[in-house]
DNA sequence: GCTGAACTTGCAGTATGTGTAGATTTGCAG
DNA sequence: CTGCAAATCTACACATACTGCAAGTTCAGC
């Protein structure tokens, strides 16, 4: 089952467009970048750009989606008898990178922070990832794919990652992101109980 | 502290534009509606529309934001010694309406379901509400406004509402929405533990 | 009433996004 | 290898979305 040339080429173009969009936006500011420039950087016609993405915002964020799709893949690869939350902690750690978070990803989340116009599309991207997670979780637990439990678990975990990342960015990336996320996941597993203010 | 005429007028225009956008989109389909039509329906120039919203999608979703802002207001009005989750359950029930969910709101979420292009903006709107909730929760618990706990609680609750609503829409609005949301909140407070499959 | 600030508006110009039709490339069977 | 069918890319045309600017117009406070 070798993926045909056609398919590979398409994927390559998509990636090309995504990274070009991100690169240009980081370098010159989102507002200064036009679709024409992105298309040119990816060596493709402007019309073709719109065959892949419906806006430059979507393209900028697309790279992140692909990165995060591997979260679901990794999750599916964990042993089925491992507690779900354990699996989730492991895969999140894994995809955060051994040493530091991938700098492409950091550039992206920083860009979103600086450009509120990107937020809607960032959140939509998260929703896609959330959906992938939900599907895997449903298989894993043997529940229906539209059951409340896998859906909410996926949503809550994505929320934890989002909130933790935001906090991490806000604190000038001083803490270890993995630790912050773990803390957030702890809160989830303890039912969001009010933490004692004197530990 | 009577709000000046100016301010009231502005709010009125904003509301006018939002409801006009929603109305037209429901009636004719989102794609068929132009900003010009929305502006005309609100008796305002197209240029003015863009002084309020940066796209028609944002306008369509704005009505929902305002409705949901009252969630935070209601929450702030609950007694401070009531357990947070209890307060949340109460205010969600309250704002769902005594008998049935407000039909304007239902129309809106249905529209988003039918038009994926609206999803990003819907999620951004949720993020705004989430922020309001977070602020109130922080005050309530006496924690810093950027603390992980209020932030994650707000995010998780919004996620619960979103997932529950989606499920409710998917099941042809047969169940009681309030019950579905309660179920989702239960999952949150029990730490998302895997529900026993034989109750 | 007068004055400054806030809001609205028209206009001009650029960028976004889509339908269509024809060229180009790829997959595949003969 | 050849040629056909389907997928993809591209150019062109066009409507709509959005923004900056320089007026008008309306409101708040003195």
mmCIF file of N, CA and C (backbone and C1' of nucleotides) in Angstrom, chain B residues 6 10 44-45 47-48 51-52, chain C residues 4-11:
data_model
loop_
_atom_site.group_PDB
_atom_site.id
_atom_site.type_symbol
_atom_site.label_atom_id
_atom_site.label_comp_id
_atom_site.label_asym_id
_atom_site.label_seq_id
_atom_site.Cartn_x
_atom_site.Cartn_y
_atom_site.Cartn_z
ATOM 1 N N UNK B 6 -25.781 57.827 24.443
ATOM 2 C CA UNK B 6 -24.791 57.373 23.467
ATOM 3 C C UNK B 6 -24.529 55.874 23.616
ATOM 4 N N UNK B 10 -25.446 52.690 21.136
ATOM 5 C CA UNK B 10 -24.414 51.821 20.577
ATOM 6 C C UNK B 10 -24.765 50.361 20.813
ATOM 7 N N UNK B 44 -28.412 50.880 8.968
ATOM 8 C CA UNK B 44 -27.118 51.460 9.235
ATOM 9 C C UNK B 44 -26.262 51.256 7.991
ATOM 10 N N UNK B 45 -25.219 52.035 7.828
ATOM 11 C CA UNK B 45 -24.405 51.885 6.618
ATOM 12 C C UNK B 45 -23.487 50.667 6.727
ATOM 13 N N UNK B 47 -20.466 50.464 6.152
ATOM 14 C CA UNK B 47 -19.222 50.842 6.821
ATOM 15 C C UNK B 47 -19.356 50.739 8.330
ATOM 16 N N UNK B 48 -20.515 51.103 8.826
ATOM 17 C CA UNK B 48 -20.742 51.055 10.264
ATOM 18 C C UNK B 48 -20.741 49.623 10.778
ATOM 19 N N UNK B 51 -17.583 48.706 11.908
ATOM 20 C CA UNK B 51 -17.148 49.346 13.149
ATOM 21 C C UNK B 51 -17.537 48.495 14.360
ATOM 22 N N UNK B 52 -18.464 47.582 14.144
ATOM 23 C CA UNK B 52 -18.942 46.754 15.241
ATOM 24 C C UNK B 52 -18.411 45.335 15.172
ATOM 25 P P DG C 4 -12.889 73.183 21.222
ATOM 26 O "O5'" DG C 4 -12.625 71.677 21.670
ATOM 27 C "C5'" DG C 4 -12.587 71.362 23.070
ATOM 28 C "C4'" DG C 4 -13.050 69.931 23.263
ATOM 29 C "C3'" DG C 4 -12.328 68.909 22.377
ATOM 30 O "O3'" DG C 4 -12.074 67.762 23.166
ATOM 31 C "C1'" DG C 4 -14.656 68.763 22.016
ATOM 32 P P DA C 5 -11.049 66.658 22.640
ATOM 33 O "O5'" DA C 5 -11.924 65.344 22.752
ATOM 34 C "C5'" DA C 5 -12.763 65.159 23.899
ATOM 35 C "C4'" DA C 5 -13.844 64.155 23.556
ATOM 36 C "C3'" DA C 5 -13.329 62.948 22.757
ATOM 37 O "O3'" DA C 5 -13.861 61.763 23.334
ATOM 38 C "C1'" DA C 5 -15.154 63.950 21.640
ATOM 39 P P DA C 6 -13.390 60.316 22.856
ATOM 40 O "O5'" DA C 6 -14.735 59.697 22.278
ATOM 41 C "C5'" DA C 6 -15.948 59.867 23.006
ATOM 42 C "C4'" DA C 6 -17.109 59.518 22.104
ATOM 43 C "C3'" DA C 6 -16.894 58.250 21.273
ATOM 44 O "O3'" DA C 6 -18.064 57.463 21.367
ATOM 45 C "C1'" DA C 6 -17.496 60.050 19.866
ATOM 46 P P DC C 7 -18.066 55.955 20.810
ATOM 47 O "O5'" DC C 7 -18.940 56.103 19.490
ATOM 48 C "C5'" DC C 7 -20.221 56.714 19.593
ATOM 49 C "C4'" DC C 7 -20.744 57.040 18.216
ATOM 50 C "C3'" DC C 7 -20.609 55.906 17.192
ATOM 51 O "O3'" DC C 7 -21.901 55.485 16.800
ATOM 52 C "C1'" DC C 7 -20.011 58.022 16.277
ATOM 53 P P DT C 8 -22.064 54.389 15.623
ATOM 54 O "O5'" DT C 8 -22.190 55.311 14.335
ATOM 55 C "C5'" DT C 8 -23.339 56.148 14.197
ATOM 56 C "C4'" DT C 8 -23.277 56.841 12.854
ATOM 57 C "C3'" DT C 8 -23.275 55.886 11.649
ATOM 58 O "O3'" DT C 8 -24.385 56.198 10.827
ATOM 59 C "C1'" DT C 8 -21.536 57.505 11.467
ATOM 60 P P DT C 9 -24.748 55.224 9.625
ATOM 61 O "O5'" DT C 9 -23.961 55.881 8.425
ATOM 62 C "C5'" DT C 9 -24.149 57.283 8.152
ATOM 63 C "C4'" DT C 9 -23.146 57.756 7.122
ATOM 64 C "C3'" DT C 9 -22.978 56.821 5.907
ATOM 65 O "O3'" DT C 9 -23.532 57.454 4.766
ATOM 66 C "C1'" DT C 9 -20.902 57.718 6.695
ATOM 67 P P DG C 10 -23.866 56.687 3.449
ATOM 68 O "O5'" DG C 10 -22.678 57.180 2.503
ATOM 69 C "C5'" DG C 10 -22.546 58.565 2.213
ATOM 70 C "C4'" DG C 10 -21.235 58.820 1.509
ATOM 71 C "C3'" DG C 10 -20.979 57.953 0.271
ATOM 72 O "O3'" DG C 10 -20.514 58.802 -0.775
ATOM 73 C "C1'" DG C 10 -19.169 57.743 1.804
ATOM 74 P P DC C 11 -20.320 58.301 -2.214
ATOM 75 O "O5'" DC C 11 -18.731 58.201 -2.293
ATOM 76 C "C5'" DC C 11 -17.930 59.240 -1.721
ATOM 77 C "C4'" DC C 11 -16.478 58.832 -1.848
ATOM 78 C "C3'" DC C 11 -16.205 57.885 -3.026
ATOM 79 O "O3'" DC C 11 -15.032 58.278 -3.690
ATOM 80 C "C1'" DC C 11 -15.421 56.937 -1.030
#
